[in-house]
Amino acid sequence: MKLQQLRYIWEVAHHDLNVSATAQSLFTSQPGISKQIRLLEDELNVEIFARSGKHLTHVTQAGEVIIRMAGEILRQSNAIKQVAQEYSDEKQGSLTIATTHTQARYALPPVIEDFRVNYPEVSLHMNQGSPEQIAELAASGEADFAIATEGLELFHDLVMMPCYRWNRAVVVPTGHPLAQIPELTLEDVAQYPIVTYVFGFTGRSKLDDAFRTAGLEPSVVFTATDTDVIKTYVRLGLGVGIIAAMAYDADQDRELVSIDASHLFEPSVTHIGFRKGTFLRKFMLDFIERFAPHLDDRKVAEAVACATRGEREALFAENQLPDR
């Protein structure tokens, strides 16, 4: 049994059983992958993939167990490499982050800029996606860190830690009637078409909960995953925007007015997480602390030691988190 064979079955399973796509992603040949999978199945005397002719149709029951174990072995193999690299050169390596557009565009730039000054030889990679995609990237090992606000139930295989609280702003074109109201209410906002995030992105659930609790049914006429797209359509007059307050830029958004809406919605909390069992290199711990200063090495170690998500949440008092 070879580590390469385990990597092949893991990758094939995560490329929808498409051997050609797997070969392309691994920069190898399709016949080579097929041969190694067959050799592994012969050695184990069990089929990992069921076939119809030359095509893989589904993962067998035994295959599901083997592939899951292969994933664990591959992650441990990567952890060994990380340990070796940490002791050979602690300032070299790579760091892959999976997050949403709002975090990538508005929360992370100053953190990454500062990080690059201190770790110029660490290559950074950013993957943007939905909470489901972020969770999958982190759980599969394609991303080192997941940074997300919504869908935390998807991250049960990760050590998730709260970073900061944030709330929302209503953005409207200059001269809009809402900009003249001394203190905005949900009823005021619900009178107009709304442009905001797709459900499941960037604290959208808190927005929906607030209107539902107030017995209001707002007219959401346009949704997007990208805050800049939302602001573009607000400028076009499609509706009033509800966005993360940190996503309003006074210089770049001069034709828009930002109205504080923190009294209308419960705050959301952004979390950062990584796979259980991950060896955290010094630069990885430094990145976490730069993003969330209260998450120092000691606090991260305490979070890792927690047996359950409930224990981990008890470590952090939400009302003591910084606001952004």
Coordinates of C-alpha atoms in Angstrom, one line a residue:
M1 CA 0.0 0.0 0.0
K2 CA 1.4 3.3 -1.1
L3 CA 0.6 6.9 0.1
Q4 CA 0.2 7.8 -3.5
Q5 CA -2.6 5.2 -4.0
L6 CA -4.4 6.6 -1.0
R7 CA -4.2 10.1 -2.4
Y8 CA -5.6 8.8 -5.7
I9 CA -8.7 7.2 -4.2
W10 CA -9.3 10.2 -2.0
E11 CA -9.0 12.6 -4.9
V12 CA -11.2 10.5 -7.2
A13 CA -13.9 10.4 -4.5
H14 CA -13.7 14.2 -4.2
H15 CA -13.9 14.7 -8.0
D16 CA -17.3 13.0 -8.4
L17 CA -15.6 9.8 -9.5
N18 CA -14.2 11.6 -12.6
V19 CA -10.8 10.0 -13.1
S20 CA -10.0 12.3 -16.0
A21 CA -10.6 15.4 -13.9
T22 CA -8.6 13.9 -11.0
A23 CA -5.7 13.3 -13.3
Q24 CA -5.8 16.8 -14.6
S25 CA -5.8 18.3 -11.1
L26 CA -2.9 16.1 -10.0
F27 CA -0.9 16.7 -13.2
T28 CA -0.7 13.0 -14.0
S29 CA -2.3 10.5 -16.4
Q30 CA -5.7 8.9 -16.2
P31 CA -4.4 5.4 -17.0
G32 CA -1.8 5.8 -14.2
I33 CA -4.5 6.6 -11.6
S34 CA -6.8 3.8 -12.7
K35 CA -3.9 1.3 -12.6
Q36 CA -2.8 2.3 -9.1
I37 CA -6.4 2.1 -7.8
R38 CA -6.7 -1.4 -9.2
L39 CA -3.4 -2.4 -7.6
L40 CA -4.7 -1.2 -4.3
E41 CA -8.0 -3.0 -4.6
D42 CA -6.1 -6.2 -5.5
E43 CA -3.9 -5.9 -2.5
L44 CA -6.8 -5.3 -0.2
N45 CA -9.0 -7.9 -1.9
V46 CA -12.0 -5.5 -2.0
E47 CA -13.5 -3.1 -4.4
I48 CA -13.3 0.6 -3.4
F49 CA -15.3 1.7 -6.4
A50 CA -18.1 0.0 -8.2
R51 CA -17.9 0.1 -12.0
S52 CA -20.0 -0.1 -15.1
G53 CA -17.5 -1.0 -17.9
K54 CA -14.6 1.5 -17.6
H55 CA -16.7 4.0 -15.6
L56 CA -16.8 4.3 -11.9
T57 CA -20.4 4.5 -10.7
H58 CA -20.3 4.8 -6.9
V59 CA -18.2 4.2 -3.8
T60 CA -18.7 0.8 -2.2
Q61 CA -19.6 0.4 1.4
A62 CA -16.1 -0.8 2.1
G63 CA -14.7 2.0 0.0
E64 CA -16.4 4.6 2.1
V65 CA -14.6 3.4 5.2
I66 CA -11.3 3.1 3.4
I67 CA -11.5 6.5 1.8
R68 CA -12.4 8.1 5.1
M69 CA -9.3 6.5 6.7
A70 CA -7.2 7.4 3.7
G71 CA -8.1 11.1 4.3
E72 CA -7.0 10.8 7.9
I73 CA -3.7 9.3 6.8
L74 CA -3.1 12.0 4.2
R75 CA -3.8 14.7 6.8
Q76 CA -1.3 13.1 9.2
S77 CA 1.2 12.8 6.4
N78 CA 0.8 16.5 5.7
A79 CA 1.1 17.3 9.5
I80 CA 4.4 15.4 9.6
K81 CA 5.7 17.6 6.7
Q82 CA 4.5 20.7 8.5
V83 CA 6.4 19.7 11.6
A84 CA 9.6 19.0 9.6
Q85 CA 9.3 22.3 7.8
E86 CA 8.7 24.2 11.0
Y87 CA 12.0 23.0 12.4
S88 CA 13.9 23.4 9.2
D89 CA 12.6 26.9 8.3
E90 CA 9.8 28.4 10.5
K91 CA 9.2 31.3 8.1
Q92 CA 8.7 29.4 4.9
G93 CA 5.6 27.6 3.8
S94 CA 2.1 28.2 2.5
L95 CA -1.2 29.2 4.0
T96 CA -4.6 28.7 2.3
I97 CA -7.7 30.5 3.6
A98 CA -11.3 29.7 2.6
T99 CA -13.8 32.5 3.3
T100 CA -16.6 34.7 1.9
H101 CA -16.2 37.7 -0.3
T102 CA -17.0 40.2 2.5
Q103 CA -14.2 38.8 4.7
A104 CA -11.7 38.6 1.8
R105 CA -12.5 42.1 0.6
Y106 CA -13.0 44.1 3.8
A107 CA -11.8 42.2 6.9
L108 CA -8.6 40.5 5.7
P109 CA -6.6 43.0 3.6
P110 CA -4.9 44.8 6.6
V111 CA -4.2 41.5 8.3
I112 CA -2.7 40.0 5.2
E113 CA -0.7 43.1 4.5
D114 CA 0.8 43.0 8.0
F115 CA 1.4 39.3 7.8
R116 CA 3.3 39.6 4.5
V117 CA 5.7 42.1 6.0
N118 CA 6.6 39.5 8.7
Y119 CA 6.5 36.4 6.6
P120 CA 7.5 37.3 3.0
E121 CA 8.4 33.7 2.2
V122 CA 5.0 32.3 3.1
S123 CA 2.8 32.0 0.0
L124 CA -0.9 32.9 0.6
H125 CA -3.9 31.5 -1.2
M126 CA -7.5 32.7 -0.9
N127 CA -10.6 30.7 -1.9
Q128 CA -13.9 32.4 -1.7
G129 CA -17.2 30.5 -1.5
S130 CA -20.4 29.7 0.3
P131 CA -20.3 28.3 3.9
E132 CA -20.8 24.8 2.4
Q133 CA -17.8 25.2 0.1
I134 CA -15.7 26.8 2.8
A135 CA -16.4 23.9 5.2
E136 CA -15.6 21.3 2.5
L137 CA -12.3 23.0 1.6
A138 CA -11.2 23.0 5.2
A139 CA -12.5 19.5 6.1
S140 CA -10.7 18.0 3.0
G141 CA -7.4 19.7 3.8
E142 CA -7.5 22.0 0.7
A143 CA -7.7 25.0 3.0
D144 CA -5.8 25.5 6.3
F145 CA -8.2 28.0 7.7
A146 CA -12.0 28.5 7.3
I147 CA -13.3 32.0 8.1
A148 CA -17.1 32.2 8.2
T149 CA -20.1 33.7 9.9
E150 CA -23.0 31.6 8.7
G151 CA -23.7 27.8 8.7
L152 CA -21.5 27.0 11.7
E153 CA -23.3 23.6 12.0
L154 CA -21.4 22.6 8.8
F155 CA -18.0 23.0 10.6
H156 CA -18.5 20.2 13.2
D157 CA -15.2 18.6 12.1
L158 CA -13.3 21.9 12.7
V159 CA -12.0 23.7 15.7
M160 CA -14.0 27.0 15.3
M161 CA -13.2 30.0 17.5
P162 CA -15.0 33.4 17.6
C163 CA -13.0 36.4 16.3
Y164 CA -15.2 39.5 16.4
R165 CA -18.8 40.8 16.3
W166 CA -20.2 42.9 13.6
N167 CA -23.5 44.4 12.5
R168 CA -25.2 46.0 9.6
A169 CA -25.7 49.3 7.8
V170 CA -28.5 50.3 5.5
V171 CA -27.0 52.0 2.4
V172 CA -29.1 54.3 0.1
P173 CA -28.3 56.8 -2.6
T174 CA -27.7 60.4 -1.5
G175 CA -31.0 62.2 -0.9
H176 CA -33.0 59.1 -0.2
P177 CA -35.9 59.6 2.2
L178 CA -34.5 57.0 4.7
A179 CA -31.4 59.2 5.1
Q180 CA -33.6 61.9 6.6
I181 CA -35.0 59.8 9.4
P182 CA -33.4 60.4 12.8
E183 CA -33.6 56.8 14.0
L184 CA -34.4 54.1 11.5
T185 CA -36.9 51.4 12.3
L186 CA -37.6 48.0 10.6
E187 CA -40.9 49.3 9.5
D188 CA -39.2 52.2 7.7
V189 CA -36.8 49.8 5.9
A190 CA -39.6 47.4 4.9
Q191 CA -41.4 50.1 3.0
Y192 CA -38.7 49.8 0.2
P193 CA -37.4 47.0 -2.0
I194 CA -34.3 45.5 -0.4
V195 CA -31.0 44.5 -1.9
T196 CA -28.9 42.2 0.3
Y197 CA -26.9 39.0 0.6
V198 CA -28.0 35.6 -0.6
F199 CA -29.4 33.5 2.2
G200 CA -26.6 31.6 4.0
F201 CA -24.1 34.4 3.4
T202 CA -22.6 37.1 5.6
G203 CA -25.1 37.1 8.5
R204 CA -28.2 37.0 6.3
S205 CA -30.0 34.8 8.9
K206 CA -29.9 37.5 11.5
L207 CA -31.6 39.9 9.0
D208 CA -34.4 37.5 8.2
D209 CA -34.9 36.7 11.9
A210 CA -35.3 40.4 12.8
F211 CA -38.0 41.0 10.2
R212 CA -39.8 37.8 11.0
T213 CA -39.8 38.6 14.8
A214 CA -41.3 42.0 13.9
G215 CA -44.0 40.4 11.8
L216 CA -42.8 42.1 8.6
E217 CA -42.3 40.6 5.2
P218 CA -39.7 42.7 3.4
S219 CA -39.6 42.7 -0.4
V220 CA -36.1 41.3 -1.2
V221 CA -35.8 42.1 -4.9
F222 CA -32.1 41.3 -5.5
T223 CA -29.5 39.2 -3.7
A224 CA -25.8 38.6 -4.2
T225 CA -22.8 37.1 -2.5
D226 CA -20.6 40.1 -3.3
T227 CA -21.1 43.3 -1.2
D228 CA -19.7 45.4 -4.1
V229 CA -22.4 44.0 -6.4
I230 CA -25.1 44.9 -3.8
K231 CA -23.8 48.5 -3.6
T232 CA -23.7 48.7 -7.4
Y233 CA -27.4 47.9 -7.7
V234 CA -28.3 50.3 -4.8
R235 CA -26.6 53.0 -6.9
L236 CA -28.8 52.0 -9.8
G237 CA -31.9 52.5 -7.7
L238 CA -33.0 48.9 -7.5
G239 CA -33.6 49.2 -3.7
V240 CA -32.1 50.0 -0.4
G241 CA -29.1 47.9 0.6
I242 CA -28.5 46.0 3.8
I243 CA -24.8 45.1 4.1
A244 CA -22.1 44.5 6.7
A245 CA -21.3 47.9 8.2
M246 CA -17.5 47.3 7.6
A247 CA -18.2 47.0 3.9
Y248 CA -19.1 50.7 3.5
D249 CA -16.1 52.8 2.4
A250 CA -16.6 56.6 2.9
D251 CA -14.2 57.4 0.1
Q252 CA -15.2 54.8 -2.5
D253 CA -18.9 55.0 -1.7
R254 CA -19.4 58.8 -1.7
E255 CA -22.6 58.6 -3.7
L256 CA -24.1 56.4 -1.0
V257 CA -25.2 57.2 2.5
S258 CA -24.6 54.6 5.3
I259 CA -27.2 54.5 8.0
D260 CA -26.4 52.6 11.2
A261 CA -28.7 49.6 11.6
S262 CA -27.0 47.9 14.6
H263 CA -30.1 48.7 16.8
L264 CA -32.3 46.7 14.3
F265 CA -30.4 43.4 14.1
E266 CA -28.7 41.1 16.5
P267 CA -24.9 41.2 15.9
S268 CA -23.2 38.4 14.0
V269 CA -20.0 36.7 15.0
T270 CA -17.2 35.7 12.5
H271 CA -15.2 32.6 13.4
I272 CA -11.9 31.1 12.3
G273 CA -11.3 27.4 12.3
F274 CA -9.0 24.5 11.3
R275 CA -9.2 20.7 11.1
K276 CA -8.8 18.8 14.4
G277 CA -5.3 17.4 14.6
T278 CA -3.8 20.1 12.5
F279 CA -0.2 21.0 13.4
L280 CA -0.3 24.8 13.7
R281 CA 3.0 26.3 12.6
K282 CA 4.2 29.5 14.2
F283 CA 3.2 31.6 11.2
M284 CA -0.3 30.0 11.3
L285 CA -0.7 30.9 15.0
D286 CA 0.6 34.4 14.3
F287 CA -2.0 34.8 11.5
I288 CA -4.8 33.8 13.8
E289 CA -3.7 36.3 16.4
R290 CA -3.3 39.1 13.9
F291 CA -6.9 38.4 12.7
A292 CA -8.3 38.1 16.3
P293 CA -5.8 39.5 18.9
H294 CA -7.6 37.7 21.8
L295 CA -6.8 34.3 20.2
D296 CA -3.2 34.0 21.4
D297 CA -1.3 30.7 21.4
R298 CA -2.6 29.8 24.9
K299 CA -6.3 30.5 24.0
V300 CA -6.0 28.5 20.8
A301 CA -4.4 25.6 22.7
E302 CA -7.3 25.7 25.2
A303 CA -9.8 25.6 22.3
V304 CA -8.1 22.6 20.7
A305 CA -8.2 20.8 24.1
C306 CA -12.0 21.1 24.3
A307 CA -13.8 17.9 23.7
T308 CA -17.0 19.4 22.4
R309 CA -18.2 22.5 20.6
G310 CA -20.2 23.5 23.7
E311 CA -17.1 23.5 25.8
R312 CA -15.3 25.6 23.2
E313 CA -18.1 28.1 23.1
A314 CA -17.9 28.4 26.9
L315 CA -14.3 29.5 26.6
F316 CA -15.3 32.7 24.9
A317 CA -17.8 35.3 26.3
E318 CA -19.5 36.7 23.2
N319 CA -20.1 40.1 24.8
Q320 CA -16.3 40.4 25.3
L321 CA -15.5 40.0 21.7
P322 CA -14.3 43.1 19.8
D323 CA -16.7 44.9 17.5
R324 CA -15.8 45.6 13.9

